[in-house]
CSV table of C-alpha atoms and ligand atoms in Angstrom, one decimal:
chain,number,residue,atom,x,y,z
L,1,MET,CA,15.9,-17.2,54.9
L,2,SER,CA,13.3,-19.5,56.4
L,3,ASP,CA,9.6,-18.8,56.8
L,4,ASN,CA,9.8,-18.6,60.5
L,5,THR,CA,11.9,-15.4,60.2
L,6,LEU,CA,9.0,-13.5,58.6
L,7,ASN,CA,6.9,-11.3,60.9
L,8,THR,CA,3.2,-11.8,61.3
L,9,GLN,CA,2.2,-9.0,59.0
L,10,GLN,CA,4.1,-10.6,56.1
L,11,GLN,CA,2.9,-14.0,56.9
L,12,SER,CA,-0.7,-12.9,56.7
L,13,GLY,CA,0.1,-11.4,53.3
L,14,ALA,CA,-1.3,-7.9,54.2
L,15,VAL,CA,1.5,-6.0,52.5
L,16,GLN,CA,3.7,-7.4,49.7
L,17,THR,CA,7.4,-7.1,49.8
L,18,THR,CA,9.7,-6.5,46.8
L,19,GLY,CA,10.8,-10.1,47.2
L,20,HIS,CA,14.4,-9.3,48.0
L,21,ALA,CA,16.1,-10.1,51.3
L,22,TRP,CA,19.3,-8.5,52.5
L,23,ASP,CA,21.3,-9.8,55.4
L,24,SER,CA,19.1,-12.8,55.3
L,25,ASP,CA,16.1,-11.1,56.9
L,26,LEU,CA,16.0,-7.5,55.8
L,27,GLN,CA,13.0,-7.0,53.4
L,28,GLU,CA,11.5,-4.0,51.7
L,29,TYR,CA,7.7,-3.4,51.6
L,30,ASN,CA,6.2,-2.7,48.2
L,31,ASN,CA,3.6,0.0,49.2
L,32,PRO,CA,2.0,1.9,46.4
L,33,LEU,CA,2.4,5.7,46.6
L,34,PRO,CA,-0.5,7.5,48.1
L,35,ARG,CA,-2.9,8.9,45.5
L,36,TRP,CA,-2.8,12.5,46.8
L,37,TRP,CA,1.0,12.5,46.7
L,38,LEU,CA,1.0,11.2,43.1
L,39,TRP,CA,-1.5,13.9,41.9
L,40,CYS,CA,0.7,16.6,43.6
L,41,PHE,CA,3.7,15.3,41.8
L,42,TYR,CA,1.9,15.3,38.4
L,43,GLY,CA,0.6,18.8,39.2
L,44,THR,CA,4.1,20.2,39.8
L,45,ALA,CA,5.3,18.7,36.6
L,46,ILE,CA,2.5,20.3,34.6
L,47,PHE,CA,2.9,23.6,36.5
L,48,SER,CA,6.6,23.8,35.6
L,49,VAL,CA,5.9,23.3,31.9
L,50,LEU,CA,3.3,26.1,31.9
L,51,TYR,CA,5.7,28.3,33.9
L,52,TRP,CA,8.3,27.9,31.1
L,53,PHE,CA,5.9,29.3,28.6
L,54,PHE,CA,4.7,32.3,30.7
L,55,TYR,CA,7.9,33.5,32.2
L,56,PRO,CA,11.5,33.8,31.0
L,57,SER,CA,13.1,30.4,31.4
L,58,TRP,CA,15.5,28.3,29.4
L,59,PRO,CA,18.6,29.8,27.6
L,60,VAL,CA,18.5,29.3,23.9
L,61,GLY,CA,21.8,30.3,22.1
L,62,ASN,CA,22.6,33.8,23.1
L,63,SER,CA,19.1,34.5,24.2
L,64,TRP,CA,16.4,32.8,26.3
L,65,ILE,CA,12.8,31.9,26.1
L,66,LYS,CA,11.0,35.2,26.9
L,67,GLY,CA,7.6,33.8,27.9
L,68,PHE,CA,4.1,35.1,27.1
L,69,GLY,CA,3.7,37.2,30.3
L,70,THR,CA,3.8,41.0,29.8
L,71,VAL,CA,4.1,44.1,32.1
L,72,SER,CA,3.0,47.6,31.1
L,73,TYR,CA,4.5,50.7,32.7
L,74,THR,CA,4.8,54.4,32.1
L,75,ILE,CA,8.1,56.2,31.8
L,76,THR,CA,8.7,59.9,31.5
L,77,ASP,CA,10.8,61.1,28.6
L,78,LYS,CA,13.5,63.2,30.3
L,79,ALA,CA,13.8,65.6,27.3
L,80,THR,CA,10.1,66.3,26.7
L,81,GLY,CA,8.7,65.5,30.2
L,82,LYS,CA,5.9,63.5,28.6
L,83,ALA,CA,4.7,60.2,30.1
L,84,GLN,CA,4.7,57.2,27.7
L,85,GLU,CA,3.0,53.9,28.0
L,86,ARG,CA,5.2,50.9,27.4
L,87,GLU,CA,4.7,47.2,27.4
L,88,SER,CA,7.4,44.6,27.6
L,89,ARG,CA,7.8,40.9,28.3
L,90,TRP,CA,7.7,40.0,31.9
L,91,ASN,CA,10.9,41.0,33.8
L,92,THR,CA,11.8,42.3,37.2
L,93,ARG,CA,13.1,45.6,35.8
L,94,ALA,CA,9.8,46.4,34.1
L,95,LEU,CA,8.0,45.4,37.3
L,96,LEU,CA,10.1,47.9,39.2
L,97,LEU,CA,9.2,50.6,36.6
L,98,GLU,CA,5.6,49.7,37.0
L,99,ASP,CA,5.8,50.3,40.7
L,100,LEU,CA,7.8,53.5,40.4
L,101,GLY,CA,5.4,54.7,37.7
L,102,ASP,CA,2.6,54.5,40.1
L,103,ALA,CA,4.4,56.6,42.6
L,104,ALA,CA,5.5,59.2,40.0
L,105,ASN,CA,1.9,59.5,38.7
L,106,ASP,CA,0.3,59.9,42.0
L,107,PRO,CA,-1.7,63.1,41.5
L,108,GLN,CA,-1.0,64.4,45.1
L,109,ARG,CA,2.7,63.9,44.6
L,110,LYS,CA,2.5,65.6,41.2
L,111,ALA,CA,0.7,68.6,42.6
L,112,MET,CA,3.2,69.0,45.4
L,113,LEU,CA,6.2,68.7,43.0
L,114,ALA,CA,4.6,71.4,40.8
L,115,LYS,CA,4.1,73.6,43.9
L,116,VAL,CA,7.7,73.2,45.0
L,117,GLN,CA,8.9,73.9,41.4
L,118,THR,CA,7.4,77.3,41.3
L,119,ALA,CA,7.7,78.4,45.0
L,120,SER,CA,10.6,80.5,46.3
L,121,TYR,CA,12.9,79.1,48.9
L,122,ASP,CA,11.3,81.4,51.5
L,123,GLN,CA,7.8,80.2,50.6
L,124,ILE,CA,8.9,76.5,50.9
L,125,ILE,CA,10.4,76.8,54.4
L,126,LYS,CA,7.4,78.7,55.7
L,127,ASP,CA,4.9,76.0,54.4
L,128,PRO,CA,4.8,73.0,56.8
L,129,LYS,CA,3.1,70.8,54.1
L,130,MET,CA,5.8,71.6,51.5
L,131,MET,CA,8.5,71.0,54.1
L,132,ALA,CA,7.0,67.6,55.1
L,133,PHE,CA,7.1,66.7,51.4
L,134,VAL,CA,10.7,68.0,51.0
L,135,ARG,CA,11.8,65.9,54.0
L,136,SER,CA,10.3,62.7,52.7
L,137,VAL,CA,11.3,63.0,49.0
L,138,GLY,CA,14.7,64.6,50.0
L,139,LYS,CA,15.5,61.7,52.2
L,140,GLY,CA,15.1,59.3,49.3
L,141,LEU,CA,17.1,61.5,46.9
L,142,PHE,CA,19.8,62.0,49.5
L,143,GLY,CA,20.0,58.3,50.2
L,144,ASP,CA,20.3,57.5,46.5
L,145,ASN,CA,22.8,60.1,45.5
L,146,CYS,CA,24.6,61.6,48.4
L,147,ALA,CA,24.8,59.1,51.3
L,148,ALA,CA,27.6,57.2,49.7
L,149,CYS,CA,30.0,60.1,50.6
L,150,HIS,CA,28.2,62.2,53.2
L,151,GLY,CA,26.6,59.3,55.2
L,152,SER,CA,22.9,58.5,55.3
L,153,GLY,CA,22.3,61.1,58.0
L,154,GLY,CA,24.6,63.7,56.3
L,155,GLY,CA,27.2,63.4,59.1
L,156,GLY,CA,30.1,63.1,56.7
L,157,VAL,CA,33.4,61.4,57.2
L,158,ALA,CA,36.0,63.3,59.2
L,159,GLY,CA,38.7,64.6,56.9
L,160,LEU,CA,37.1,63.3,53.7
L,161,TYR,CA,33.5,64.4,53.3
L,162,PRO,CA,32.0,67.4,55.1
L,163,ASN,CA,29.4,67.1,57.7
L,164,LEU,CA,26.2,68.7,56.4
L,165,THR,CA,24.4,68.7,59.7
L,166,ASP,CA,26.5,71.2,61.6
L,167,ASP,CA,25.6,74.6,60.1
L,168,ASP,CA,29.3,75.2,59.4
L,169,TRP,CA,29.8,75.7,55.7
L,170,LEU,CA,32.8,75.9,53.5
L,171,TRP,CA,30.9,77.2,50.5
L,172,GLY,CA,27.9,78.8,52.3
L,173,GLY,CA,24.8,77.3,53.9
L,174,GLY,CA,22.1,79.5,52.3
L,175,MET,CA,19.7,77.5,50.1
L,176,ASP,CA,20.9,79.4,47.0
L,177,LYS,CA,24.6,78.7,47.9
L,178,ILE,CA,23.8,75.0,48.5
L,179,GLN,CA,22.0,74.9,45.1
L,180,GLU,CA,25.1,76.4,43.5
L,181,THR,CA,27.2,73.7,45.2
L,182,LEU,CA,24.9,71.0,43.8
L,183,VAL,CA,24.6,72.4,40.3
L,184,ASN,CA,28.2,72.9,39.5
L,185,GLY,CA,30.0,70.9,42.1
L,186,ARG,CA,32.9,72.2,44.3
L,187,LYS,CA,36.6,71.5,44.5
L,188,GLY,CA,38.5,72.6,47.6
L,189,PHE,CA,41.9,74.0,46.8
L,190,MET,CA,44.7,75.1,49.2
L,191,PRO,CA,48.3,75.3,48.2
L,192,ALA,CA,50.8,72.9,49.7
L,193,PHE,CA,53.1,74.9,52.0
L,194,GLY,CA,55.7,72.2,52.5
L,195,ALA,CA,57.8,73.8,49.7
L,196,VAL,CA,57.2,77.4,50.7
L,197,LEU,CA,57.7,77.4,54.5
L,198,LYS,CA,60.5,76.0,56.6
L,199,PRO,CA,59.6,73.3,59.1
L,200,GLU,CA,59.8,75.7,62.0
L,201,GLN,CA,57.6,78.2,60.2
L,202,LEU,CA,55.0,75.4,59.6
L,203,ASP,CA,55.2,74.6,63.3
L,204,ASP,CA,54.7,78.2,64.2
L,205,VAL,CA,51.7,78.8,61.9
L,206,ALA,CA,50.1,75.5,63.2
L,207,GLU,CA,50.5,76.9,66.7
L,208,TYR,CA,48.8,80.1,65.7
L,209,VAL,CA,45.9,78.2,64.1
L,210,LEU,CA,45.3,76.4,67.4
L,211,THR,CA,45.1,79.7,69.2
L,212,LEU,CA,42.3,80.9,66.9
L,213,SER,CA,39.9,78.4,68.3
L,214,ASP,CA,41.3,78.6,71.9
L,215,GLU,CA,42.9,75.2,71.6
L,216,ALA,CA,46.3,76.7,72.6
L,217,LYS,CA,47.4,79.8,74.5
L,218,SER,CA,49.1,82.7,72.7
L,219,SER,CA,52.9,82.2,72.9
L,220,GLU,CA,56.1,83.4,71.2
L,221,ALA,CA,55.7,80.7,68.6
L,222,SER,CA,52.1,81.6,67.9
L,223,GLU,CA,53.0,85.2,67.5
L,224,ARG,CA,55.6,84.3,64.9
L,225,GLY,CA,52.9,82.1,63.3
L,226,LYS,CA,50.5,85.0,63.2
L,227,ALA,CA,53.0,87.1,61.3
L,228,ILE,CA,53.3,84.4,58.7
L,229,PHE,CA,49.5,83.9,58.5
L,230,GLN,CA,48.8,87.6,58.2
L,231,GLY,CA,51.8,88.5,56.0
L,232,GLN,CA,53.1,87.9,52.6
L,233,VAL,CA,55.2,84.9,53.6
L,234,GLY,CA,52.2,82.6,54.3
L,235,GLY,CA,49.4,84.7,52.8
L,236,CYS,CA,46.9,82.6,54.6
L,237,TYR,CA,44.7,85.6,55.3
L,238,TYR,CA,44.2,85.9,51.6
L,239,CYS,CA,41.9,83.0,51.5
L,240,HIS,CA,40.9,82.5,55.2
L,241,GLY,CA,40.4,86.3,55.9
L,242,ALA,CA,42.3,88.5,58.3
L,243,ASP,CA,39.9,87.4,61.0
L,244,ALA,CA,40.4,83.8,60.0
L,245,LYS,CA,36.7,83.3,59.8
L,246,GLY,CA,36.9,81.8,56.3
L,247,VAL,CA,35.9,83.1,52.9
L,248,GLN,CA,33.0,81.2,51.5
L,249,SER,CA,33.6,82.3,47.9
L,250,GLN,CA,36.9,80.4,48.2
L,251,GLY,CA,35.5,77.5,50.1
L,252,ALA,CA,38.1,78.4,52.7
L,253,ALA,CA,37.3,77.0,56.2
L,254,ASN,CA,36.5,79.1,59.2
L,255,LEU,CA,39.5,78.5,61.5
L,256,THR,CA,38.0,80.2,64.6
L,257,ASP,CA,35.1,77.9,65.4
L,258,LYS,CA,35.9,74.6,67.0
L,259,ILE,CA,34.5,72.7,64.0
L,260,TRP,CA,37.0,71.1,61.8
L,261,ALA,CA,36.0,70.1,58.3
L,262,ILE,CA,39.3,68.4,57.2
L,263,ALA,CA,42.1,68.5,59.7
L,264,ASN,CA,40.9,66.0,62.3
L,265,VAL,CA,42.0,68.0,65.3
L,266,PRO,CA,39.2,66.8,67.7
L,267,ALA,CA,40.4,63.2,67.4
L,268,GLN,CA,43.8,64.0,68.9
L,269,LYS,CA,44.2,64.0,72.6
L,270,THR,CA,47.4,66.0,73.3
L,271,LEU,CA,48.2,69.5,72.1
L,272,GLN,CA,51.3,68.0,70.4
L,273,ASP,CA,49.2,65.6,68.3
L,274,LYS,CA,46.8,68.4,67.4
L,275,LYS,CA,49.7,70.5,66.1
L,276,ALA,CA,51.1,67.5,64.2
L,277,VAL,CA,47.8,67.0,62.4
L,278,LEU,CA,47.7,70.6,61.4
L,279,THR,CA,51.3,70.8,60.4
L,280,ALA,CA,50.8,67.8,58.1
L,281,PHE,CA,47.7,69.3,56.6
L,282,ILE,CA,49.3,72.7,56.0
L,283,THR,CA,52.4,71.0,54.5
L,284,ASN,CA,50.3,69.1,51.9
L,285,GLY,CA,47.4,71.4,51.3
L,286,VAL,CA,44.4,70.2,49.3
L,287,ASN,CA,44.6,69.6,45.6
L,288,ASN,CA,42.2,67.4,43.6
L,289,THR,CA,41.5,65.3,46.6
L,290,ARG,CA,38.2,66.9,47.8
L,291,ILE,CA,35.8,66.9,44.9
L,292,MET,CA,32.1,67.4,45.2
L,293,PRO,CA,30.6,66.2,41.9
L,294,ALA,CA,28.3,68.4,39.8
L,295,TRP,CA,24.7,67.3,39.6
L,296,LYS,CA,23.2,69.4,36.9
L,297,ASP,CA,23.4,66.6,34.3
L,298,ARG,CA,22.3,63.9,36.7
L,299,LEU,CA,19.4,65.4,38.6
L,300,SER,CA,16.5,67.6,37.5
L,301,PRO,CA,16.3,71.2,38.6
L,302,THR,CA,13.4,70.4,40.9
L,303,ASP,CA,15.3,67.5,42.5
L,304,ILE,CA,18.2,69.9,43.1
L,305,LYS,CA,15.9,72.4,44.6
L,306,LEU,CA,14.4,69.8,46.9
L,307,LEU,CA,17.8,68.7,47.9
L,308,ALA,CA,19.0,72.2,48.6
L,309,VAL,CA,16.1,72.7,51.1
L,310,TYR,CA,16.6,69.2,52.5
L,311,VAL,CA,20.4,69.8,53.1
L,312,HIS,CA,19.7,73.3,54.5
L,313,GLN,CA,17.3,72.0,57.2
L,314,LEU,CA,19.8,69.2,58.0
L,315,GLY,CA,22.3,71.9,59.0
L,316,GLY,CA,20.0,73.6,61.4
L,317,ALA,CA,18.3,75.8,58.8
L,318,LYS,CA,19.7,79.1,59.8
A,401,HEC,C1,31.9,61.4,45.6
A,401,HEC,C2,31.6,61.9,46.9
A,401,HEC,C3,30.4,62.9,47.0
A,401,HEC,C4,29.1,62.8,46.7
A,401,HEC,C5,28.4,61.6,46.0
A,401,HEC,C6,28.4,63.9,47.1
A,401,HEC,N1,29.3,64.8,47.7
A,401,HEC,FE1,28.9,66.6,48.5
A,401,HEC,N2,30.8,66.9,48.8
A,401,HEC,C7,31.9,66.0,48.6
A,401,HEC,C8,33.1,66.6,49.0
A,401,HEC,C9,34.5,66.0,48.9
A,401,HEC,C10,32.8,67.9,49.4
A,401,HEC,C11,33.8,69.0,49.9
A,401,HEC,C12,34.4,69.8,48.8
A,401,HEC,C13,35.4,70.8,49.4
A,401,HEC,O1,36.2,70.4,50.2
A,401,HEC,O2,35.3,72.0,49.0
A,401,HEC,C14,31.4,68.1,49.3
A,401,HEC,C15,30.7,69.2,49.7
A,401,HEC,C16,29.3,69.3,49.7
A,401,HEC,C17,28.6,70.5,50.1
A,401,HEC,C18,29.3,71.8,50.6
A,401,HEC,C19,29.5,71.8,52.1
A,401,HEC,C20,30.0,73.1,52.6
A,401,HEC,O3,30.5,73.0,53.8
A,401,HEC,O4,29.8,74.1,52.0
A,401,HEC,C21,27.3,70.2,50.1
A,401,HEC,C22,26.1,71.2,50.4
A,401,HEC,C23,27.2,68.9,49.6
A,401,HEC,N3,28.4,68.4,49.3
A,401,HEC,C24,26.0,68.2,49.3
A,401,HEC,C25,25.9,67.1,48.6
A,401,HEC,C26,24.6,66.5,48.1
A,401,HEC,C27,23.2,67.1,48.4
A,401,HEC,C28,24.9,65.4,47.4
A,401,HEC,C29,24.0,64.5,46.7
A,401,HEC,C30,23.3,65.0,45.6
A,401,HEC,C31,26.4,65.2,47.5
A,401,HEC,N4,26.9,66.3,48.2
A,401,HEC,C32,27.1,64.2,46.9
A,401,HEC,C33,31.7,64.7,48.2
A,401,HEC,C34,30.5,64.2,47.7
A,402,HEC,C1,44.3,79.7,48.0
A,402,HEC,C2,43.6,79.8,49.2
A,402,HEC,C3,44.2,79.3,50.6
A,402,HEC,C4,45.3,79.7,51.2
A,402,HEC,C5,46.3,80.7,50.7
A,402,HEC,C6,45.3,79.0,52.4
A,402,HEC,N1,44.3,78.2,52.6
A,402,HEC,FE1,43.8,77.0,54.2
A,402,HEC,N2,42.2,76.3,53.2
A,402,HEC,C7,41.8,76.7,52.0
A,402,HEC,C8,40.6,76.0,51.6
A,402,HEC,C9,39.8,76.2,50.3
A,402,HEC,C10,40.4,75.1,52.6
A,402,HEC,C11,39.3,74.0,52.7
A,402,HEC,C12,39.7,72.9,51.7
A,402,HEC,C13,38.6,72.1,51.2
A,402,HEC,O1,37.4,72.6,51.2
A,402,HEC,O2,38.8,71.0,50.7
A,402,HEC,C14,41.4,75.3,53.6
A,402,HEC,C15,41.5,74.6,54.8
A,402,HEC,C16,42.4,74.9,55.8
A,402,HEC,C17,42.4,74.2,57.1
A,402,HEC,C18,41.5,73.1,57.6
A,402,HEC,C19,40.4,73.6,58.3
A,402,HEC,C20,39.4,72.5,58.8
A,402,HEC,O3,38.3,72.9,59.1
A,402,HEC,O4,39.8,71.4,58.8
A,402,HEC,C21,43.5,74.8,57.8
A,402,HEC,C22,43.9,74.4,59.2
A,402,HEC,C23,44.0,75.8,56.9
A,402,HEC,N3,43.4,75.8,55.8
A,402,HEC,C24,45.1,76.6,57.3
A,402,HEC,C25,45.8,77.4,56.4
A,402,HEC,C26,47.0,78.1,56.7
A,402,HEC,C27,47.7,78.0,58.1
A,402,HEC,C28,47.4,78.8,55.6
A,402,HEC,C29,48.6,79.6,55.4
A,402,HEC,C30,49.9,79.0,55.6
A,402,HEC,C31,46.4,78.5,54.6
A,402,HEC,N4,45.4,77.7,55.1
A,402,HEC,C32,46.4,79.1,53.4
A,402,HEC,C33,42.3,77.7,51.2
A,402,HEC,C34,43.5,78.4,51.4
């Protein structure tokens, strides 16, 4: 390196270099860090140490440094219904409880809940204010507890979980019946006819079921099917009724409407496929595969009441 390779700035001595040269003429300026930058840097270091003391931070053995910060919240004792003040070290769970506590203690909300609790179903659906409340609270309850199976809008999943928006009910769509469904749960049961009926009998009875909702025209096969349905061989009438309109105390589906709760007939294009779906369904029946859980131990009676009204209005509220 010779002096004449240095640029004018270095020659004038305005900025010092580190004194090293790479590749014969590459040098590094030795600028001091700007003041403001340094102070920010010291600031963040001090902040991080303070943060360790105020909030949960480093792990220590099986535990961690809990910090000085605290959160206070109210929780309601499920057994006595009394609200209790609690304080805990800062954590996000307690923060959530603090937020929820505010909502639960909102005097307007409390007053509405008390009103719903004592009102009859009839009074609730005639009162627009109570209904608005039911819709907003019911939506949240439904989303938290029911949507996983019945879908967020209550549309269900064909074949698995009933559609609650179509005013067609296995167990009854009155608010008292829906309440019953929620309190104790439901379990659909239909015997498997694969072992009872011969393949051609299964075929005939499926043909008959299709005539009930005008999917197929009456034929010799459907007449044979009718005899099975209405007689001792099949005994279908026993649960579905002689008019095939279903018996709600049994949870037995109405077979005369075009609404299918389980056998996914509408998804099939040809009559042949529709019949195949029905034959398969009648062969296997339903046993322990369609279970609506009981909610009496998981939701309060008021929540169940709210949900019964909410589900009722989803289904057209007839
Ligand atoms: C684990 C899935 C699951 C969850 C969660 C669930 N259900 Fe159900 N529900 C079912 C099944 C399956 C049936 C059909 C039972 C049958 O076939 O008889 C059903 C049936 C029903 C019925 C009767 C429908 C009829 O046609 O009579 C109602 C009403 C209902 N559920 C409401 C609810 C509500 C409200 C919740 C939330 C509190 C809920 N369900 C949560 C699976 C579930
Ligand atoms: C012990 C009572 C019982 C008997 C007997 C019975 N069923 Fe059912 N059936 C039910 C129940 C209950 C359901 C609804 C199942 C559920 O909710 O999970 C059902 C559902 C059905 C469905 C589906 C309807 C839909 O909407 O998807 C068809 C089709 C059907 N049954 C046809 C028959 C035929 C045909 C026979 C006679 C061979 C028969 N059932 C005998 C109780 C019965």
